[in-house]
N, CA and C atoms as an extended XYZ file, in Angstrom:
375
Properties=species:S:1:pos:R:3:atomname:S:1:resname:S:1:resid:I:1 pbc="F F F"
N         0.838       -1.185        0.000 N   MET     1
C         0.000        0.000        0.000 CA  MET     1
C         0.882        1.247        0.000 C   MET     1
N         0.500        2.242       -0.782 N   ASN     2
C         1.267        3.489       -0.879 CA  ASN     2
C         0.925        4.441        0.249 C   ASN     2
N         1.910        5.216        0.651 N   ASP     3
C         1.651        6.305        1.576 CA  ASP     3
C         0.909        7.401        0.823 C   ASP     3
N         0.195        8.224        1.581 N   VAL     4
C        -0.586        9.305        0.987 CA  VAL     4
C        -0.004       10.645        1.412 C   VAL     4
N         0.123       11.538        0.463 N   VAL     5
C         0.541       12.914        0.720 CA  VAL     5
C        -0.725       13.751        0.826 C   VAL     5
N        -0.780       14.636        1.820 N   SER     6
C        -1.936       15.516        1.991 CA  SER     6
C        -1.484       16.966        2.108 C   SER     6
N        -2.228       17.841        1.460 N   ILE     7
C        -2.017       19.285        1.551 CA  ILE     7
C        -3.358       19.882        1.945 C   ILE     7
N        -3.404       20.570        3.081 N   ASN     8
C        -4.653       21.125        3.592 CA  ASN     8
C        -4.611       22.650        3.505 C   ASN     8
N        -5.480       23.199        2.659 N   ILE     9
C        -5.488       24.633        2.370 CA  ILE     9
C        -6.877       25.203        2.631 C   ILE     9
N        -6.906       26.379        3.257 N   TYR    10
C        -8.154       27.094        3.514 CA  TYR    10
C        -8.089       28.465        2.852 C   TYR    10
N        -9.058       28.757        1.981 N   PHE    11
C        -9.165       30.070        1.354 CA  PHE    11
C        -9.971       31.003        2.254 C   PHE    11
N        -9.589       32.262        2.258 N   CYS    12
C       -10.292       33.281        3.034 CA  CYS    12
C       -11.735       33.432        2.539 C   CYS    12
N       -11.944       33.315        1.246 N   SER    13
C       -13.278       33.473        0.655 CA  SER    13
C       -13.612       32.247       -0.184 C   SER    13
N       -14.897       32.101       -0.500 N   GLU    14
C       -15.306       30.967       -1.325 CA  GLU    14
C       -14.693       31.080       -2.709 C   GLU    14
N       -14.361       29.920       -3.279 N   GLN    15
C       -13.723       29.866       -4.597 CA  GLN    15
C       -14.502       28.920       -5.506 C   GLN    15
N       -14.409       29.117       -6.821 N   PRO    16
C       -15.091       28.218       -7.762 CA  PRO    16
C       -14.397       26.847       -7.776 C   PRO    16
N       -15.090       25.845       -7.283 N   GLU    17
C       -14.483       24.524       -7.095 CA  GLU    17
C       -13.861       23.969       -8.365 C   GLU    17
N       -14.579       24.010       -9.466 N   ARG    18
C       -14.049       23.435      -10.715 CA  ARG    18
C       -12.748       24.131      -11.118 C   ARG    18
N       -12.699       25.446      -11.030 N   ARG    19
C       -11.484       26.186      -11.411 CA  ARG    19
C       -10.314       25.816      -10.499 C   ARG    19
N       -10.576       25.662       -9.206 N   VAL    20
C        -9.500       25.278       -8.285 CA  VAL    20
C        -9.001       23.880       -8.621 C   VAL    20
N        -9.912       22.935       -8.858 N   ILE    21
C        -9.547       21.552       -9.180 CA  ILE    21
C        -8.713       21.514      -10.473 C   ILE    21
N        -9.158       22.215      -11.489 N   GLU    22
C        -8.421       22.228      -12.760 CA  GLU    22
C        -7.051       22.883      -12.603 C   GLU    22
N        -6.988       23.984      -11.850 N   PHE    23
C        -5.704       24.656      -11.645 CA  PHE    23
C        -4.752       23.773      -10.839 C   PHE    23
N        -5.272       23.089       -9.826 N   LEU    24
C        -4.428       22.163       -9.051 CA  LEU    24
C        -3.792       21.128       -9.966 C   LEU    24
N        -4.577       20.565      -10.873 N   GLY    25
C        -4.027       19.581      -11.811 CA  GLY    25
C        -2.905       20.149      -12.647 C   GLY    25
N        -3.049       21.400      -13.055 N   SER    26
C        -2.018       22.006      -13.897 CA  SER    26
C        -0.727       22.284      -13.127 C   SER    26
N        -0.820       22.614      -11.850 N   ILE    27
C         0.400       22.930      -11.097 CA  ILE    27
C         1.010       21.721      -10.396 C   ILE    27
N         0.188       20.705      -10.110 N   LEU    28
C         0.728       19.496       -9.479 CA  LEU    28
C         1.398       18.579      -10.498 C   LEU    28
N         0.934       18.619      -11.735 N   GLY    29
C         1.491       17.755      -12.766 CA  GLY    29
C         0.720       16.463      -12.951 C   GLY    29
N        -0.425       16.341      -12.285 N   PHE    30
C        -1.323       15.202      -12.477 CA  PHE    30
C        -2.740       15.636      -12.132 C   PHE    30
N        -3.712       14.908      -12.671 N   VAL    31
C        -5.118       15.258      -12.530 CA  VAL    31
C        -5.617       14.903      -11.129 C   VAL    31
N        -6.399       15.815      -10.541 N   VAL    32
C        -7.089       15.547       -9.281 CA  VAL    32
C        -8.577       15.782       -9.503 C   VAL    32
N        -9.386       15.234       -8.617 N   GLU    33
C       -10.834       15.388       -8.735 CA  GLU    33
C       -11.454       15.540       -7.356 C   GLU    33
N       -12.724       15.964       -7.353 N   SER    34
C       -13.497       16.015       -6.116 CA  SER    34
C       -14.809       15.290       -6.370 C   SER    34
N       -15.620       15.161       -5.343 N   THR    35
C       -16.917       14.512       -5.500 CA  THR    35
C       -17.770       15.231       -6.531 C   THR    35
N       -17.765       16.560       -6.501 N   ASP    36
C       -18.593       17.343       -7.423 CA  ASP    36
C       -17.919       17.640       -8.757 C   ASP    36
N       -16.616       17.378       -8.845 N   VAL    37
C       -15.873       17.626      -10.090 CA  VAL    37
C       -15.066       16.371      -10.439 C   VAL    37
N       -15.749       15.341      -10.958 N   PRO    38
C       -15.018       14.137      -11.363 CA  PRO    38
C       -14.171       14.418      -12.605 C   PRO    38
N       -12.993       13.831      -12.634 N   MET    39
C       -12.072       14.047      -13.753 CA  MET    39
C       -11.558       12.690      -14.225 C   MET    39
N       -11.444       12.535      -15.514 N   GLU    40
C       -10.907       11.304      -16.081 CA  GLU    40
C        -9.413       11.195      -15.773 C   GLU    40
N        -8.942        9.996      -15.490 N   ASN    41
C        -7.532        9.703      -15.210 CA  ASN    41
C        -6.991       10.409      -13.960 C   ASN    41
N        -7.857       10.603      -12.996 N   SER    42
C        -7.449       11.287      -11.765 CA  SER    42
C        -6.448       10.449      -10.977 C   SER    42
N        -5.439       11.120      -10.458 N   LYS    43
C        -4.423       10.470       -9.617 CA  LYS    43
C        -4.528       10.923       -8.159 C   LYS    43
N        -5.392       11.913       -7.895 N   GLY    44
C        -5.550       12.423       -6.535 CA  GLY    44
C        -6.981       12.853       -6.290 C   GLY    44
N        -7.304       13.059       -5.014 N   PHE    45
C        -8.663       13.437       -4.624 CA  PHE    45
C        -8.601       14.694       -3.771 C   PHE    45
N        -9.591       15.568       -3.962 N   VAL    46
C        -9.688       16.802       -3.186 CA  VAL    46
C       -11.017       16.797       -2.437 C   VAL    46
N       -10.942       16.815       -1.104 N   MET    47
C       -12.139       16.948       -0.286 CA  MET    47
C       -12.374       18.441       -0.090 C   MET    47
N       -13.545       18.907       -0.491 N   VAL    48
C       -13.869       20.328       -0.429 CA  VAL    48
C       -14.854       20.553        0.709 C   VAL    48
N       -14.531       21.534        1.559 N   MET    49
C       -15.362       21.820        2.727 CA  MET    49
C       -15.674       23.309        2.769 C   MET    49
N       -16.907       23.637        3.142 N   GLU    50
C       -17.306       25.028        3.330 CA  GLU    50
C       -17.530       25.271        4.814 C   GLU    50
N       -17.154       26.472        5.266 N   TYR    51
C       -17.240       26.819        6.687 CA  TYR    51
C       -18.005       28.122        6.863 C   TYR    51
N       -18.621       28.270        8.024 N   THR    52
C       -19.387       29.482        8.314 CA  THR    52
C       -18.579       30.496        9.109 C   THR    52
N       -17.459       30.068        9.688 N   GLU    53
C       -16.636       30.964       10.496 CA  GLU    53
C       -15.192       30.922        9.998 C   GLU    53
N       -14.483       32.040       10.162 N   GLY    54
C       -13.081       32.081        9.761 CA  GLY    54
C       -12.940       31.971        8.256 C   GLY    54
N       -11.922       31.251        7.823 N   TYR    55
C       -11.690       31.071        6.388 CA  TYR    55
C       -12.769       30.149        5.841 C   TYR    55
N       -13.335       30.524        4.704 N   LYS    56
C       -14.611       29.972        4.242 CA  LYS    56
C       -14.556       28.683        3.433 C   LYS    56
N       -13.416       28.383        2.801 N   HIS    57
C       -13.414       27.259        1.858 CA  HIS    57
C       -12.139       26.435        2.022 C   HIS    57
N       -12.299       25.179        2.382 N   GLY    58
C       -11.167       24.291        2.592 CA  GLY    58
C       -11.018       23.285        1.466 C   GLY    58
N        -9.767       23.004        1.116 N   PHE    59
C        -9.442       22.007        0.085 CA  PHE    59
C        -8.365       21.090        0.650 C   PHE    59
N        -8.727       19.844        0.925 N   LEU    60
C        -7.775       18.842        1.399 CA  LEU    60
C        -7.385       17.990        0.198 C   LEU    60
N        -6.164       18.178       -0.264 N   ILE    61
C        -5.656       17.514       -1.460 CA  ILE    61
C        -4.886       16.273       -1.023 C   ILE    61
N        -5.256       15.106       -1.531 N   SER    62
C        -4.581       13.859       -1.166 CA  SER    62
C        -4.233       13.077       -2.424 C   SER    62
N        -3.029       12.511       -2.412 N   TYR    63
C        -2.597       11.704       -3.551 CA  TYR    63
C        -1.524       10.729       -3.088 C   TYR    63
N        -1.383        9.587       -3.793 N   PRO    64
C        -0.355        8.607       -3.426 CA  PRO    64
C         1.041        9.216       -3.539 C   PRO    64
N         1.904        8.870       -2.625 N   SER    65
C         3.251        9.453       -2.615 CA  SER    65
C         4.067        9.078       -3.853 C   SER    65
N         3.664        8.022       -4.568 N   ASN    66
C         4.402        7.678       -5.787 CA  ASN    66
C         4.043        8.596       -6.958 C   ASN    66
N         3.056        9.473       -6.783 N   ASN    67
C         2.771       10.547       -7.748 CA  ASN    67
C         3.542       11.767       -7.283 C   ASN    67
N         4.682       12.001       -7.868 N   GLU    68
C         5.497       13.126       -7.424 CA  GLU    68
C         4.926       14.435       -7.951 C   GLU    68
N         4.563       15.320       -7.034 N   ALA    69
C         4.051       16.632       -7.414 CA  ALA    69
C         5.203       17.495       -7.925 C   ALA    69
N         4.885       18.392       -8.840 N   LEU    70
C         5.896       19.290       -9.385 CA  LEU    70
C         6.310       20.367       -8.387 C   LEU    70
N         5.426       20.658       -7.414 N   LEU    71
C         5.663       21.734       -6.457 CA  LEU    71
C         5.501       21.249       -5.023 C   LEU    71
N         6.143       21.941       -4.091 N   SER    72
C         5.957       21.666       -2.664 CA  SER    72
C         4.604       22.220       -2.225 C   SER    72
N         4.153       21.854       -1.041 N   ALA    73
C         2.885       22.362       -0.505 CA  ALA    73
C         2.901       23.886       -0.425 C   ALA    73
N         4.010       24.461        0.012 N   GLU    74
C         4.097       25.916        0.111 CA  GLU    74
C         4.031       26.567       -1.272 C   GLU    74
N         4.675       25.973       -2.256 N   GLN    75
C         4.616       26.512       -3.614 CA  GLN    75
C         3.200       26.425       -4.183 C   GLN    75
N         2.505       25.313       -3.892 N   VAL    76
C         1.114       25.162       -4.320 CA  VAL    76
C         0.270       26.271       -3.696 C   VAL    76
N         0.455       26.518       -2.396 N   ALA    77
C        -0.307       27.556       -1.699 CA  ALA    77
C        -0.049       28.935       -2.309 C   ALA    77
N         1.197       29.243       -2.612 N   LYS    78
C         1.523       30.542       -3.214 CA  LYS    78
C         0.847       30.705       -4.573 C   LYS    78
N         0.886       29.663       -5.386 N   LYS    79
C         0.277       29.723       -6.719 CA  LYS    79
C        -1.244       29.893       -6.618 C   LYS    79
N        -1.873       29.164       -5.685 N   LEU    80
C        -3.323       29.279       -5.495 CA  LEU    80
C        -3.706       30.676       -5.012 C   LEU    80
N        -2.964       31.212       -4.052 N   ALA    81
C        -3.256       32.550       -3.516 CA  ALA    81
C        -3.168       33.592       -4.623 C   ALA    81
N        -2.141       33.489       -5.458 N   ALA    82
C        -1.964       34.450       -6.552 CA  ALA    82
C        -3.055       34.282       -7.613 C   ALA    82
N        -3.303       33.067       -8.040 N   LYS    83
C        -4.276       32.799       -9.104 CA  LYS    83
C        -5.681       33.259       -8.719 C   LYS    83
N        -6.072       32.994       -7.462 N   PHE    84
C        -7.435       33.294       -7.031 CA  PHE    84
C        -7.526       34.571       -6.200 C   PHE    84
N        -6.407       35.312       -6.138 N   ASP    85
C        -6.363       36.602       -5.452 CA  ASP    85
C        -7.009       36.524       -4.071 C   ASP    85
N        -6.546       35.549       -3.287 N   SER    86
C        -7.119       35.302       -1.971 CA  SER    86
C        -6.032       34.969       -0.959 C   SER    86
N        -6.214       35.462        0.248 N   GLN    87
C        -5.363       34.993        1.336 CA  GLN    87
C        -5.752       33.549        1.617 C   GLN    87
N        -4.790       32.767        2.072 N   LEU    88
C        -5.128       31.403        2.466 CA  LEU    88
C        -4.230       30.921        3.588 C   LEU    88
N        -4.656       29.831        4.185 N   LEU    89
C        -3.892       29.172        5.238 CA  LEU    89
C        -3.466       27.806        4.744 C   LEU    89
N        -2.230       27.439        5.068 N   LEU    90
C        -1.689       26.124        4.739 CA  LEU    90
C        -1.336       25.444        6.044 C   LEU    90
N        -1.991       24.326        6.302 N   GLU    91
C        -1.704       23.577        7.529 CA  GLU    91
C        -0.301       22.993        7.452 C   GLU    91
N         0.420       23.102        8.542 N   ILE    92
C         1.765       22.545        8.629 CA  ILE    92
C         1.663       21.208        9.347 C   ILE    92
N         2.141       20.170        8.705 N   GLU    93
C         2.063       18.836        9.288 CA  GLU    93
C         2.740       18.811       10.657 C   GLU    93
N         2.027       18.291       11.650 N   GLY    94
C         2.570       18.158       12.995 CA  GLY    94
C         2.424       19.403       13.860 C   GLY    94
N         1.830       20.477       13.312 N   ARG    95
C         1.645       21.726       14.071 CA  ARG    95
C         0.167       22.064       14.135 C   ARG    95
N        -0.425       21.991       15.299 N   ASP    96
C        -1.831       22.353       15.448 CA  ASP    96
C        -2.009       23.827       15.758 C   ASP    96
N        -0.967       24.465       16.300 N   ASP    97
C        -1.098       25.838       16.783 CA  ASP    97
C        -0.723       26.894       15.764 C   ASP    97
N         0.126       26.578       14.804 N   CYS    98
C         0.588       27.552       13.813 CA  CYS    98
C         0.505       26.968       12.410 C   CYS    98
N         0.009       27.793       11.495 N   TRP    99
C        -0.042       27.427       10.087 CA  TRP    99
C         0.603       28.538        9.290 C   TRP    99
N         0.823       28.302        8.009 N   LEU   100
C         1.361       29.342        7.142 CA  LEU   100
C         0.211       30.173        6.568 C   LEU   100
N         0.344       31.473        6.675 N   HIS   101
C        -0.611       32.420        6.102 CA  HIS   101
C         0.026       32.941        4.815 C   HIS   101
N        -0.668       32.777        3.691 N   VAL   102
C        -0.129       33.130        2.381 CA  VAL   102
C        -1.019       34.207        1.761 C   VAL   102
N        -0.387       35.265        1.253 N   THR   103
C        -1.132       36.348        0.615 CA  THR   103
C        -0.966       36.267       -0.902 C   THR   103
N        -1.864       36.912       -1.659 N   PRO   104
C        -1.780       36.849       -3.120 CA  PRO   104
C        -0.461       37.351       -3.698 C   PRO   104
N         0.223       38.236       -2.978 N   ASP   105
C         1.502       38.750       -3.476 CA  ASP   105
C         2.684       37.859       -3.102 C   ASP   105
N         2.411       36.678       -2.507 N   GLY   106
C         3.460       35.703       -2.227 CA  GLY   106
C         4.077       35.784       -0.839 C   GLY   106
N         3.597       36.701        0.002 N   LEU   107
C         4.108       36.797        1.361 CA  LEU   107
C         3.645       35.582        2.165 C   LEU   107
N         4.579       34.942        2.847 N   VAL   108
C         4.272       33.769        3.664 CA  VAL   108
C         4.743       34.052        5.080 C   VAL   108
N         3.833       33.873        6.036 N   LYS   109
C         4.176       34.129        7.428 CA  LYS   109
C         3.517       33.089        8.318 C   LYS   109
N         4.250       32.631        9.319 N   MET   110
C         3.698       31.704       10.301 CA  MET   110
C         2.697       32.466       11.171 C   MET   110
N         1.517       31.898       11.346 N   ARG   111
C         0.473       32.518       12.164 CA  ARG   111
C        -0.089       31.512       13.147 C   ARG   111
N        -0.388       32.004       14.335 N   GLU   112
C        -1.155       31.182       15.274 CA  GLU   112
C        -2.570       31.079       14.719 C   GLU   112
N        -3.236       29.986       15.061 N   ILE   113
C        -4.559       29.685       14.526 CA  ILE   113
C        -5.579       29.665       15.652 C   ILE   113
N        -6.770       30.161       15.342 N   VAL   114
C        -7.905       30.037       16.251 CA  VAL   114
C        -8.877       29.042       15.608 C   VAL   114
N        -9.367       28.120       16.422 N   TYR   115
C       -10.343       27.136       15.966 CA  TYR   115
C       -11.736       27.583       16.397 C   TYR   115
N       -12.649       27.692       15.435 N   PHE   116
C       -14.036       28.040       15.707 CA  PHE   116
C       -14.863       26.758       15.725 C   PHE   116
N       -16.144       26.875       16.052 N   ASP   117
C       -17.027       25.715       15.990 CA  ASP   117
C       -17.105       25.163       14.572 C   ASP   117
N       -17.060       26.059       13.584 N   ASP   118
C       -17.171       25.635       12.192 CA  ASP   118
C       -16.157       26.383       11.333 C   ASP   118
N       -14.863       26.130       11.579 N   GLY   119
C       -13.834       26.753       10.767 CA  GLY   119
C       -12.575       27.091       11.547 C   GLY   119
N       -11.627       27.692       10.835 N   VAL   120
C       -10.358       28.138       11.435 CA  VAL   120
C       -10.034       29.515       10.876 C   VAL   120
N        -9.158       30.215       11.562 N   GLY   121
C        -8.706       31.510       11.081 CA  GLY   121
C        -7.382       31.865       11.720 C   GLY   121
N        -6.638       32.785       11.105 N   PRO   122
C        -5.359       33.210       11.672 CA  PRO   122
C        -5.564       34.249       12.769 C   PRO   122
N        -4.611       34.306       13.662 N   ILE   123
C        -4.591       35.362       14.669 CA  ILE   123
C        -3.598       36.416       14.192 C   ILE   123
N        -4.079       37.633       13.976 N   PHE   124
C        -3.215       38.735       13.546 CA  PHE   124
C        -2.834       39.545       14.784 C   PHE   124
N        -1.552       39.811       14.910 N   GLU   125
C        -1.092       40.606       16.066 CA  GLU   125
C        -0.545       41.917       15.631 C   GLU   125
């Protein structure tokens, strides 16, 4: 059985799911799909979640580790933030308290996170 790579990203605002799925495929180097956006020859799956508090739209990207992505998780986050002109959060594996906050202009900063009943958001100081 293959190990699975996961990238967990939260957009500040809602995004068009199909456009995000298609763009992810172009930057990862392989096709991904979601429940609402099935794609032929998909090598990865994206779980899409909507939230009422904090950052509004989550995309959990998962794919087998033998599918080598063209970009790192941070590079994927930067490209998504720029393409969709949105701030986003990138979960850091093994860190529950701090995630990376990425802006459309490519600024990346570690931020403490607040957990809401239905969502997450960065703490700005």
